Amino acid sequence: MAETLRCDVAVIGAGTAGLAAERAARSAGARTLLIDPHYNGTTCATVACMPSKLLIAASHAAHAARTADLFGIRVAGIAIDGKAVMQRVRDERDRFARLTRESIDEIPDGVRLRGRAKFVAPNRLELDDGRLVDAGSIVIATGSAPFVPDQYAALGDRVLTNESVFDLPDLPARLAVVGAGPLGLELAQAMARLGVEVALFDPGDRLAGIRCPKVHAAISAIIEGDLMLRLGVELTARRTRDGVRLGWTGRSSGEADFDYVLAATGRLPNLESLDLAAAGVERDDHGVPVHDRATMQCGERAIFLAGDVANDRPLLHEASHDGAIAGRNAAAFPASIRADRFTAFSITFTNPPVARIGQSEEEGVITGTADFGDQGRARVEGSNRGALTLYAAAPDGRLIGADLCTPASEHLAHMLAWAIQQGRTATQLLELPFYHPTIEEGLREALRTICAATPLELPRNQDRGAPAGA
């Protein structure tokens, strides 16, 4: 007879969301079990955030060396050692992953179960070794996996994803990137600035989901300075003796050979092995359990989602928040507590970074735009490119969103996300100090435009600020 384990909360998946869920449930006094087949570390540490930023950091160093002449600094004979670049990426990635695994090892004995789980009833799981788990509540935090369309999957070892690209022993000579979302855009620019011949393709007409035409034009011009960009195209792909041949038609047409294709074509929730039919939960058109983002609960069941598997916002800070909400409510079931969610907020770590925050359209929307082409501090740094657009609601100019592609926009975006989440108005932000000369001063032009379009006056204790060249 199969062994049956019992707990208050069972968590399936030991990634960022699952770890947060187990921790929250245990902190609330629940007896927990954490189930994972591998315990390899989080997606962020192993195949996403950290290795990609390591590659991007190398590209920043290469670009800085190439452009130092602007400052009268002569750097001769720049050489990129692709094997050394990729080795550092792997070495540091493995360190991050090891530290994550060490933190998992600190979970109390008896909580961690190694295995793959599936539902046999709404409150019962079966592991692949035959053991059963009876749980008061269950949190599904199984993450997601790269989606590779069939035409690219047929390329065999010549197609890469974020789960394989960082294991390349050397930088390729020629790389096609399919998908102009955040991952594709980041890696395409990084590879190009490391000396790889890169082409970036997408059937759509937008990079990284940017909504404002002015901001999109700014990042498009920057990317086109680094690589071949082809938006609005459909692709064909076939293996060749030495790599891959891609053909494209649509807004433009052509054909080219590459060593590899990097498929940045999205991710799908890991749900297939769970046998959700036995869980008795309603599912949407994509097969994802219907859930309430304020509680992460699936209908009336004692089943909760957390992280990428929920298919809401596949970002680490959201996954961690999901886990905390799901774990707490799983422990308290049926007394779920509704949680306020963060302002929608994403950053693409190109150079300059791209950020998208909150809403762009609402009844009574007001916009304010700032061009960084002649912004004082940006010009000093030789980084005077890009633009930002702020979105605000009438009649008071309350900020509701932003699109950015500016120097230091990852930092500006945090300030704006915080202001939006706190319900601040453009006037209130202008009443705060702006040090000179800083990139942050570039916000004022957009904020003043919003103020001028609302019935509220520009703060009386503020002058118009230093001129661009000051």
Tab-separated table of C-alpha atoms in Angstrom:
chain	number	residue	atom	x	y	z
A	1	MET	CA	0.000	0.000	0.000
A	2	ALA	CA	1.350	3.435	-0.987
A	3	GLU	CA	2.583	5.707	1.781
A	4	THR	CA	0.315	8.702	2.432
A	5	LEU	CA	1.797	11.969	3.691
A	6	ARG	CA	-0.385	14.643	5.248
A	7	CYS	CA	0.056	18.414	5.549
A	8	ASP	CA	-1.885	21.633	5.782
A	9	VAL	CA	-0.352	23.141	2.624
A	10	ALA	CA	1.419	21.353	-0.222
A	11	VAL	CA	3.392	23.522	-2.647
A	12	ILE	CA	4.244	22.101	-6.084
A	13	GLY	CA	7.393	23.732	-7.457
A	14	ALA	CA	10.484	25.150	-5.747
A	15	GLY	CA	11.107	28.240	-7.850
A	16	THR	CA	10.777	31.835	-6.700
A	17	ALA	CA	6.986	31.641	-6.301
A	18	GLY	CA	6.964	28.204	-4.701
A	19	LEU	CA	9.641	29.102	-2.186
A	20	ALA	CA	7.758	32.270	-1.252
A	21	ALA	CA	4.500	30.324	-0.910
A	22	GLU	CA	5.993	27.637	1.317
A	23	ARG	CA	7.704	30.251	3.491
A	24	ALA	CA	4.485	32.281	3.859
A	25	ALA	CA	2.393	29.228	4.710
A	26	ARG	CA	4.900	27.946	7.255
A	27	SER	CA	5.186	31.432	8.799
A	28	ALA	CA	1.409	31.380	9.224
A	29	GLY	CA	1.693	28.187	11.271
A	30	ALA	CA	0.841	25.644	8.576
A	31	ARG	CA	2.486	22.219	8.250
A	32	THR	CA	3.956	22.367	4.751
A	33	LEU	CA	5.403	20.097	2.088
A	34	LEU	CA	7.415	21.476	-0.846
A	35	ILE	CA	7.492	19.205	-3.891
A	36	ASP	CA	9.963	19.531	-6.769
A	37	PRO	CA	11.657	16.977	-9.039
A	38	HIS	CA	15.041	18.688	-9.213
A	39	TYR	CA	15.624	21.543	-6.716
A	40	ASN	CA	18.044	23.058	-9.242
A	41	GLY	CA	17.447	26.663	-8.187
A	42	THR	CA	15.166	29.382	-9.491
A	43	THR	CA	14.582	30.230	-13.159
A	44	CYS	CA	15.982	33.693	-12.449
A	45	ALA	CA	19.305	32.374	-11.184
A	46	THR	CA	19.790	29.547	-13.646
A	47	VAL	CA	18.459	30.536	-17.079
A	48	ALA	CA	16.957	34.015	-17.004
A	49	CYS	CA	17.605	37.217	-15.042
A	50	MET	CA	21.141	36.638	-13.834
A	51	PRO	CA	22.872	34.943	-16.804
A	52	SER	CA	21.278	37.385	-19.221
A	53	LYS	CA	22.471	40.358	-17.154
A	54	LEU	CA	25.975	38.858	-17.067
A	55	LEU	CA	26.034	38.766	-20.865
A	56	ILE	CA	24.607	42.279	-21.021
A	57	ALA	CA	27.289	43.536	-18.607
A	58	ALA	CA	29.985	42.193	-20.931
A	59	SER	CA	28.326	43.983	-23.858
A	60	HIS	CA	28.305	47.255	-21.905
A	61	ALA	CA	32.062	46.920	-21.330
A	62	ALA	CA	32.695	46.285	-25.033
A	63	HIS	CA	30.507	49.214	-26.070
A	64	ALA	CA	32.173	51.558	-23.576
A	65	ALA	CA	35.589	50.653	-24.953
A	66	ARG	CA	34.476	51.251	-28.550
A	67	THR	CA	32.892	54.627	-27.776
A	68	ALA	CA	35.563	56.003	-25.429
A	69	ASP	CA	36.915	58.153	-28.246
A	70	LEU	CA	34.064	60.594	-27.595
A	71	PHE	CA	35.833	61.604	-24.385
A	72	GLY	CA	39.296	61.774	-25.902
A	73	ILE	CA	40.166	58.317	-24.602
A	74	ARG	CA	41.908	56.258	-27.271
A	75	VAL	CA	41.370	52.513	-26.896
A	76	ALA	CA	43.267	50.590	-29.542
A	77	GLY	CA	43.056	46.960	-30.530
A	78	ILE	CA	39.819	45.988	-28.817
A	79	ALA	CA	39.428	42.224	-28.885
A	80	ILE	CA	36.510	40.197	-27.562
A	81	ASP	CA	37.375	36.745	-26.265
A	82	GLY	CA	34.064	34.975	-26.766
A	83	LYS	CA	35.092	31.904	-24.814
A	84	ALA	CA	36.105	34.034	-21.832
A	85	VAL	CA	32.859	36.018	-22.041
A	86	MET	CA	30.727	32.870	-21.968
A	87	GLN	CA	32.856	31.248	-19.266
A	88	ARG	CA	32.299	34.184	-16.914
A	89	VAL	CA	28.584	34.055	-17.645
A	90	ARG	CA	28.481	30.387	-16.655
A	91	ASP	CA	30.777	30.751	-13.653
A	92	GLU	CA	28.757	33.571	-12.119
A	93	ARG	CA	25.464	31.971	-13.091
A	94	ASP	CA	26.508	28.764	-11.351
A	95	ARG	CA	27.434	30.757	-8.253
A	96	PHE	CA	23.999	32.400	-8.129
A	97	ALA	CA	22.330	29.022	-8.647
A	98	ARG	CA	24.476	27.421	-5.933
A	99	LEU	CA	23.547	30.136	-3.440
A	100	THR	CA	19.878	29.623	-4.286
A	101	ARG	CA	20.201	25.871	-3.725
A	102	GLU	CA	21.953	26.510	-0.412
A	103	SER	CA	19.027	28.647	0.717
A	104	ILE	CA	16.665	25.819	-0.258
A	105	ASP	CA	18.762	23.428	1.843
A	106	GLU	CA	17.941	25.585	4.873
A	107	ILE	CA	14.270	24.600	4.663
A	108	PRO	CA	13.537	22.339	7.645
A	109	ASP	CA	13.988	18.582	7.275
A	110	GLY	CA	10.840	16.768	6.286
A	111	VAL	CA	9.417	19.695	4.296
A	112	ARG	CA	11.193	19.020	1.000
A	113	LEU	CA	9.974	16.127	-1.145
A	114	ARG	CA	11.783	15.211	-4.346
A	115	GLY	CA	9.352	14.090	-7.021
A	116	ARG	CA	6.840	15.044	-9.679
A	117	ALA	CA	3.257	15.538	-8.493
A	118	LYS	CA	-0.124	15.216	-10.157
A	119	PHE	CA	-3.670	15.591	-8.867
A	120	VAL	CA	-5.777	12.527	-8.140
A	121	ALA	CA	-8.429	14.585	-6.307
A	122	PRO	CA	-8.840	18.281	-5.425
A	123	ASN	CA	-6.954	17.778	-2.156
A	124	ARG	CA	-4.814	14.768	-3.000
A	125	LEU	CA	-1.582	14.466	-5.005
A	126	GLU	CA	0.304	11.448	-6.258
A	127	LEU	CA	4.076	11.529	-6.662
A	128	ASP	CA	5.861	9.697	-9.457
A	129	ASP	CA	7.260	7.200	-6.900
A	130	GLY	CA	3.721	6.207	-5.879
A	131	ARG	CA	3.494	8.129	-2.600
A	132	LEU	CA	0.334	10.126	-1.928
A	133	VAL	CA	-0.032	13.570	-0.353
A	134	ASP	CA	-3.249	14.636	1.371
A	135	ALA	CA	-3.268	18.427	1.841
A	136	GLY	CA	-5.699	20.926	3.277
A	137	SER	CA	-4.684	23.340	0.500
A	138	ILE	CA	-2.441	23.095	-2.557
A	139	VAL	CA	-0.360	25.804	-4.245
A	140	ILE	CA	0.627	25.236	-7.886
A	141	ALA	CA	3.923	27.007	-8.621
A	142	THR	CA	5.339	24.889	-11.441
A	143	GLY	CA	6.658	27.780	-13.531
A	144	SER	CA	6.887	27.919	-17.307
A	145	ALA	CA	9.051	26.647	-20.162
A	146	PRO	CA	10.177	28.160	-23.477
A	147	PHE	CA	7.734	27.837	-26.365
A	148	VAL	CA	9.495	26.872	-29.590
A	149	PRO	CA	7.271	26.790	-32.717
A	150	ASP	CA	7.541	23.636	-34.784
A	151	GLN	CA	9.424	25.290	-37.644
A	152	TYR	CA	12.272	26.168	-35.279
A	153	ALA	CA	12.127	22.981	-33.223
A	154	ALA	CA	12.901	21.142	-36.470
A	155	LEU	CA	16.290	22.890	-36.527
A	156	GLY	CA	17.521	20.571	-33.768
A	157	ASP	CA	20.682	21.752	-32.036
A	158	ARG	CA	20.726	24.901	-34.169
A	159	VAL	CA	17.820	26.404	-32.250
A	160	LEU	CA	18.538	28.015	-28.884
A	161	THR	CA	16.349	29.243	-26.057
A	162	ASN	CA	17.167	31.080	-22.841
A	163	GLU	CA	17.694	27.611	-21.316
A	164	SER	CA	20.528	26.727	-23.726
A	165	VAL	CA	22.062	29.914	-25.100
A	166	PHE	CA	24.236	30.543	-22.041
A	167	ASP	CA	25.839	27.125	-22.397
A	168	LEU	CA	27.389	28.002	-25.761
A	169	PRO	CA	31.163	27.518	-25.368
A	170	ASP	CA	31.865	30.571	-27.521
A	171	LEU	CA	30.033	33.507	-29.030
A	172	PRO	CA	28.568	32.590	-32.426
A	173	ALA	CA	29.580	34.503	-35.540
A	174	ARG	CA	25.993	34.950	-36.816
A	175	LEU	CA	22.801	34.820	-34.761
A	176	ALA	CA	19.136	35.222	-35.710
A	177	VAL	CA	16.845	36.213	-32.847
A	178	VAL	CA	13.148	35.535	-33.360
A	179	GLY	CA	10.926	37.544	-31.048
A	180	ALA	CA	11.300	41.218	-30.156
A	181	GLY	CA	9.950	41.004	-26.632
A	182	PRO	CA	12.130	41.827	-23.626
A	183	LEU	CA	14.286	38.675	-23.761
A	184	GLY	CA	14.849	38.757	-27.517
A	185	LEU	CA	15.618	42.463	-27.511
A	186	GLU	CA	18.061	42.247	-24.605
A	187	LEU	CA	20.032	39.306	-25.960
A	188	ALA	CA	20.019	40.578	-29.552
A	189	GLN	CA	21.605	43.898	-28.591
A	190	ALA	CA	24.032	42.286	-26.153
A	191	MET	CA	25.264	39.777	-28.721
A	192	ALA	CA	25.581	42.483	-31.370
A	193	ARG	CA	27.667	44.704	-29.093
A	194	LEU	CA	29.901	41.702	-28.398
A	195	GLY	CA	30.733	41.477	-32.091
A	196	VAL	CA	28.159	38.906	-33.214
A	197	GLU	CA	26.382	39.569	-36.532
A	198	VAL	CA	22.767	39.700	-35.340
A	199	ALA	CA	19.378	39.975	-37.017
A	200	LEU	CA	16.212	40.454	-34.955
A	201	PHE	CA	12.861	39.372	-36.426
A	202	ASP	CA	9.271	39.702	-35.244
A	203	PRO	CA	5.883	39.420	-36.971
A	204	GLY	CA	4.603	42.366	-34.942
A	205	ASP	CA	5.470	46.050	-35.163
A	206	ARG	CA	6.517	46.798	-31.581
A	207	LEU	CA	9.694	46.279	-29.548
A	208	ALA	CA	9.250	45.142	-25.923
A	209	GLY	CA	5.584	46.151	-25.891
A	210	ILE	CA	6.303	49.895	-25.919
A	211	ARG	CA	3.056	51.813	-26.422
A	212	CYS	CA	4.179	55.389	-27.140
A	213	PRO	CA	5.215	55.977	-30.798
A	214	LYS	CA	7.880	58.515	-29.777
A	215	VAL	CA	9.505	56.178	-27.280
A	216	HIS	CA	9.269	53.287	-29.727
A	217	ALA	CA	10.943	55.370	-32.441
A	218	ALA	CA	13.771	56.177	-30.031
A	219	ILE	CA	14.545	52.558	-29.092
A	220	SER	CA	14.088	51.405	-32.705
A	221	ALA	CA	16.715	53.873	-33.921
A	222	ILE	CA	19.147	52.744	-31.223
A	223	ILE	CA	18.628	49.038	-31.962
A	224	GLU	CA	18.970	49.567	-35.704
A	225	GLY	CA	22.352	51.127	-35.020
A	226	ASP	CA	23.483	47.814	-33.498
A	227	LEU	CA	21.931	45.130	-35.674
A	228	MET	CA	19.585	44.265	-38.532
A	229	LEU	CA	15.988	44.798	-37.383
A	230	ARG	CA	13.095	43.308	-39.345
A	231	LEU	CA	9.613	43.891	-37.895
A	232	GLY	CA	6.352	42.856	-39.530
A	233	VAL	CA	7.767	39.752	-41.196
A	234	GLU	CA	6.970	36.052	-41.431
A	235	LEU	CA	9.841	33.574	-41.490
A	236	THR	CA	10.783	30.271	-43.040
A	237	ALA	CA	13.695	28.241	-41.672
A	238	ARG	CA	15.717	25.258	-42.838
A	239	ARG	CA	18.903	23.521	-41.785
A	240	THR	CA	22.020	23.932	-43.885
A	241	ARG	CA	25.322	22.110	-43.644
A	242	ASP	CA	26.835	24.852	-41.467
A	243	GLY	CA	23.805	26.298	-39.728
A	244	VAL	CA	20.411	27.730	-40.627
A	245	ARG	CA	18.984	29.645	-43.573
A	246	LEU	CA	16.123	32.022	-42.814
A	247	GLY	CA	13.860	33.647	-45.373
A	248	TRP	CA	11.444	36.442	-44.559
A	249	THR	CA	8.563	38.225	-46.272
A	250	GLY	CA	6.169	40.963	-45.258
A	251	ARG	CA	7.178	44.536	-44.576
A	252	SER	CA	10.551	43.573	-46.039
A	253	SER	CA	11.892	40.429	-47.672
A	254	GLY	CA	15.206	38.636	-47.835
A	255	GLU	CA	17.233	35.583	-46.986
A	256	ALA	CA	20.336	35.066	-44.838
A	257	ASP	CA	22.435	32.355	-43.215
A	258	PHE	CA	23.081	32.084	-39.482
A	259	ASP	CA	24.915	29.763	-37.119
A	260	TYR	CA	21.967	29.592	-34.710
A	261	VAL	CA	18.404	30.776	-34.228
A	262	LEU	CA	17.516	32.034	-30.749
A	263	ALA	CA	13.795	31.448	-30.268
A	264	ALA	CA	12.540	34.183	-27.927
A	265	THR	CA	8.961	33.304	-28.806
A	266	GLY	CA	7.397	33.252	-25.368
A	267	ARG	CA	6.900	30.779	-22.538
A	268	LEU	CA	4.082	28.387	-21.682
A	269	PRO	CA	2.898	27.427	-18.165
A	270	ASN	CA	4.055	23.998	-16.951
A	271	LEU	CA	0.670	22.353	-16.482
A	272	GLU	CA	0.578	19.223	-18.632
A	273	SER	CA	1.828	16.749	-16.014
A	274	LEU	CA	-0.521	17.931	-13.244
A	275	ASP	CA	-3.724	16.205	-14.461
A	276	LEU	CA	-5.804	19.276	-13.673
A	277	ALA	CA	-9.003	17.484	-14.633
A	278	ALA	CA	-8.726	15.632	-11.315
A	279	ALA	CA	-8.347	18.953	-9.473
A	280	GLY	CA	-11.839	20.039	-10.536
A	281	VAL	CA	-10.838	23.633	-11.365
A	282	GLU	CA	-12.195	25.770	-14.180
A	283	ARG	CA	-9.621	26.573	-16.867
A	284	ASP	CA	-9.352	29.359	-19.430
A	285	ASP	CA	-8.810	29.012	-23.181
A	286	HIS	CA	-5.071	28.454	-22.563
A	287	GLY	CA	-5.657	25.689	-20.032
A	288	VAL	CA	-4.651	27.864	-17.067
A	289	PRO	CA	-6.825	27.561	-13.954
A	290	VAL	CA	-9.115	30.568	-13.598
A	291	HIS	CA	-8.013	32.455	-10.504
A	292	ASP	CA	-8.418	35.721	-8.608
A	293	ARG	CA	-5.214	37.789	-8.664
A	294	ALA	CA	-6.161	39.408	-5.364
A	295	THR	CA	-6.142	36.023	-3.579
A	296	MET	CA	-4.495	33.666	-6.163
A	297	GLN	CA	-7.341	31.221	-5.411
A	298	CYS	CA	-8.864	29.020	-8.126
A	299	GLY	CA	-12.625	29.414	-7.819
A	300	GLU	CA	-13.908	28.039	-4.521
A	301	ARG	CA	-11.330	25.254	-4.329
A	302	ALA	CA	-8.498	25.125	-1.810
A	303	ILE	CA	-6.140	25.406	-4.771
A	304	PHE	CA	-3.956	28.434	-5.451
A	305	LEU	CA	-1.584	29.537	-8.225
A	306	ALA	CA	1.694	31.444	-7.936
A	307	GLY	CA	4.324	32.666	-10.383
A	308	ASP	CA	4.737	32.110	-14.108
A	309	VAL	CA	2.290	29.206	-14.157
A	310	ALA	CA	-0.501	31.730	-13.483
A	311	ASN	CA	0.307	33.338	-16.861
A	312	ASP	CA	-0.335	36.850	-15.510
A	313	ARG	CA	2.891	38.836	-15.161
A	314	PRO	CA	6.002	36.640	-15.570
A	315	LEU	CA	8.331	38.794	-13.466
A	316	LEU	CA	10.322	37.845	-10.379
A	317	HIS	CA	8.888	40.490	-8.063
A	318	GLU	CA	5.371	39.489	-9.136
A	319	ALA	CA	6.153	35.783	-8.652
A	320	SER	CA	7.414	36.454	-5.149
A	321	HIS	CA	4.302	38.506	-4.368
A	322	ASP	CA	2.081	35.774	-5.852
A	323	GLY	CA	3.762	33.213	-3.622
A	324	ALA	CA	3.364	35.281	-0.473
A	325	ILE	CA	-0.346	35.824	-1.200
A	326	ALA	CA	-1.014	32.216	-2.220
A	327	GLY	CA	0.888	30.722	0.712
A	328	ARG	CA	-0.780	32.921	3.294
A	329	ASN	CA	-4.256	32.263	1.898
A	330	ALA	CA	-3.609	28.531	1.506
A	331	ALA	CA	-2.738	28.397	5.200
A	332	ALA	CA	-5.788	30.461	6.171
A	333	PHE	CA	-8.273	28.730	3.859
A	334	PRO	CA	-11.210	29.334	3.682
A	335	ALA	CA	-10.522	32.774	5.195
A	336	SER	CA	-8.754	34.275	2.159
A	337	ILE	CA	-7.456	37.823	2.393
A	338	ARG	CA	-7.537	40.028	-0.705
A	339	ALA	CA	-4.227	41.751	-1.432
A	340	ASP	CA	-3.479	44.975	-3.267
A	341	ARG	CA	-1.256	44.206	-6.262
A	342	PHE	CA	1.741	46.151	-7.477
A	343	THR	CA	1.478	48.653	-10.285
A	344	ALA	CA	2.274	46.820	-13.525
A	345	PHE	CA	5.965	47.426	-14.111
A	346	SER	CA	8.531	45.836	-16.430
A	347	ILE	CA	12.067	46.704	-17.515
A	348	THR	CA	13.962	45.535	-20.586
A	349	PHE	CA	17.697	45.820	-19.936
A	350	THR	CA	18.816	47.176	-23.263
A	351	ASN	CA	21.158	50.151	-23.437
A	352	PRO	CA	19.429	52.463	-22.727
A	353	PRO	CA	16.898	50.395	-20.766
A	354	VAL	CA	13.253	50.310	-21.771
A	355	ALA	CA	10.488	50.421	-19.170
A	356	ARG	CA	6.726	50.111	-19.316
A	357	ILE	CA	4.616	51.072	-16.305
A	358	GLY	CA	0.917	51.052	-15.516
A	359	GLN	CA	-1.736	52.233	-17.921
A	360	SER	CA	-1.412	54.220	-21.107
A	361	GLU	CA	-5.052	54.973	-21.823
A	362	GLU	CA	-7.898	56.058	-19.600
A	363	GLU	CA	-10.788	58.443	-19.992
A	364	GLY	CA	-9.401	61.940	-19.570
A	365	VAL	CA	-5.804	60.830	-20.162
A	366	ILE	CA	-3.099	63.490	-20.412
A	367	THR	CA	0.393	62.866	-21.749
A	368	GLY	CA	3.705	64.579	-21.186
A	369	THR	CA	6.831	63.711	-23.180
A	370	ALA	CA	10.505	64.506	-22.661
A	371	ASP	CA	13.257	64.116	-25.255
A	372	PHE	CA	16.688	63.262	-23.840
A	373	GLY	CA	18.635	64.269	-26.947
A	374	ASP	CA	19.871	67.431	-25.251
A	375	GLN	CA	19.347	66.622	-21.570
A	376	GLY	CA	22.235	68.120	-19.626
A	377	ARG	CA	23.590	65.196	-17.597
A	378	ALA	CA	22.926	62.721	-20.429
A	379	ARG	CA	24.994	64.877	-22.788
A	380	VAL	CA	27.836	65.028	-20.252
A	381	GLU	CA	27.842	61.222	-20.132
A	382	GLY	CA	27.578	60.852	-23.907
A	383	SER	CA	24.294	59.000	-23.488
A	384	ASN	CA	21.928	61.705	-24.721
A	385	ARG	CA	19.446	59.537	-26.604
A	386	GLY	CA	15.933	58.399	-25.897
A	387	ALA	CA	12.577	59.705	-24.728
A	388	LEU	CA	9.892	59.156	-22.146
A	389	THR	CA	6.145	59.667	-22.044
A	390	LEU	CA	4.085	59.969	-18.869
A	391	TYR	CA	0.351	59.236	-18.766
A	392	ALA	CA	-1.904	61.012	-16.279
A	393	ALA	CA	-5.615	61.179	-15.522
A	394	ALA	CA	-7.673	64.359	-15.610
A	395	PRO	CA	-8.588	66.515	-13.876
A	396	ASP	CA	-5.773	66.488	-11.328
A	397	GLY	CA	-2.878	65.047	-13.327
A	398	ARG	CA	-2.634	61.849	-11.255
A	399	LEU	CA	0.039	59.670	-12.833
A	400	ILE	CA	-1.240	56.347	-14.196
A	401	GLY	CA	1.602	55.060	-16.406
A	402	ALA	CA	4.757	55.671	-18.399
A	403	ASP	CA	6.859	54.425	-21.302
A	404	LEU	CA	10.602	55.091	-21.078
A	405	CYS	CA	13.716	54.621	-23.139
A	406	THR	CA	16.246	56.919	-21.507
A	407	PRO	CA	19.614	56.850	-19.780
A	408	ALA	CA	19.131	55.334	-16.312
A	409	SER	CA	15.502	54.574	-17.083
A	410	GLU	CA	15.603	51.488	-14.844
A	411	HIS	CA	16.017	53.935	-11.940
A	412	LEU	CA	13.575	56.551	-13.229
A	413	ALA	CA	11.051	53.768	-13.758
A	414	HIS	CA	11.249	52.737	-10.096
A	415	MET	CA	10.566	56.303	-8.995
A	416	LEU	CA	7.610	56.548	-11.360
A	417	ALA	CA	6.185	53.149	-10.410
A	418	TRP	CA	6.299	54.119	-6.747
A	419	ALA	CA	4.641	57.473	-7.492
A	420	ILE	CA	1.912	55.816	-9.564
A	421	GLN	CA	1.221	53.172	-6.920
A	422	GLN	CA	0.927	55.932	-4.297
A	423	GLY	CA	-1.483	57.938	-6.476
A	424	ARG	CA	0.807	60.967	-6.816
A	425	THR	CA	0.088	63.818	-9.225
A	426	ALA	CA	2.515	65.566	-11.542
A	427	THR	CA	2.250	68.653	-9.325
A	428	GLN	CA	3.217	66.678	-6.232
A	429	LEU	CA	6.305	65.296	-7.959
A	430	LEU	CA	7.365	68.769	-9.076
A	431	GLU	CA	7.202	69.915	-5.463
A	432	LEU	CA	10.028	67.479	-4.642
A	433	PRO	CA	13.729	68.357	-5.070
A	434	PHE	CA	15.575	67.598	-8.309
A	435	TYR	CA	19.344	67.780	-7.928
A	436	HIS	CA	21.393	69.376	-10.726
A	437	PRO	CA	22.868	67.984	-12.895
A	438	THR	CA	21.138	64.601	-12.876
A	439	ILE	CA	19.182	62.410	-15.256
A	440	GLU	CA	16.177	62.774	-12.943
A	441	GLU	CA	15.848	66.408	-14.045
A	442	GLY	CA	14.695	65.075	-17.403
A	443	LEU	CA	11.346	64.166	-15.838
A	444	ARG	CA	10.390	67.775	-15.262
A	445	GLU	CA	9.607	68.635	-18.871
A	446	ALA	CA	7.009	65.850	-19.056
A	447	LEU	CA	5.607	66.666	-15.610
A	448	ARG	CA	5.190	70.366	-16.504
A	449	THR	CA	3.332	69.447	-19.684
A	450	ILE	CA	0.850	67.451	-17.629
A	451	CYS	CA	0.448	70.298	-15.143
A	452	ALA	CA	-0.181	72.772	-17.951
A	453	ALA	CA	-2.994	70.562	-19.271
A	454	THR	CA	-4.816	70.331	-15.930
A	455	PRO	CA	-6.742	72.985	-14.001
A	456	LEU	CA	-4.071	72.888	-11.296
A	457	GLU	CA	-1.305	75.446	-11.312
A	458	LEU	CA	2.367	74.677	-11.640
A	459	PRO	CA	3.843	74.698	-8.124
A	460	ARG	CA	4.521	78.346	-7.293
A	461	ASN	CA	7.761	77.674	-5.466
A	462	GLN	CA	9.366	76.093	-8.544
A	463	ASP	CA	11.208	77.891	-11.319
A	464	ARG	CA	11.491	76.426	-14.808
A	465	GLY	CA	14.712	74.636	-13.938
A	466	ALA	CA	18.136	74.822	-15.487
A	467	PRO	CA	18.260	75.066	-19.280
A	468	ALA	CA	19.304	71.950	-21.168
A	469	GLY	CA	22.864	73.135	-21.600
A	470	ALA	CA	23.350	74.206	-17.998
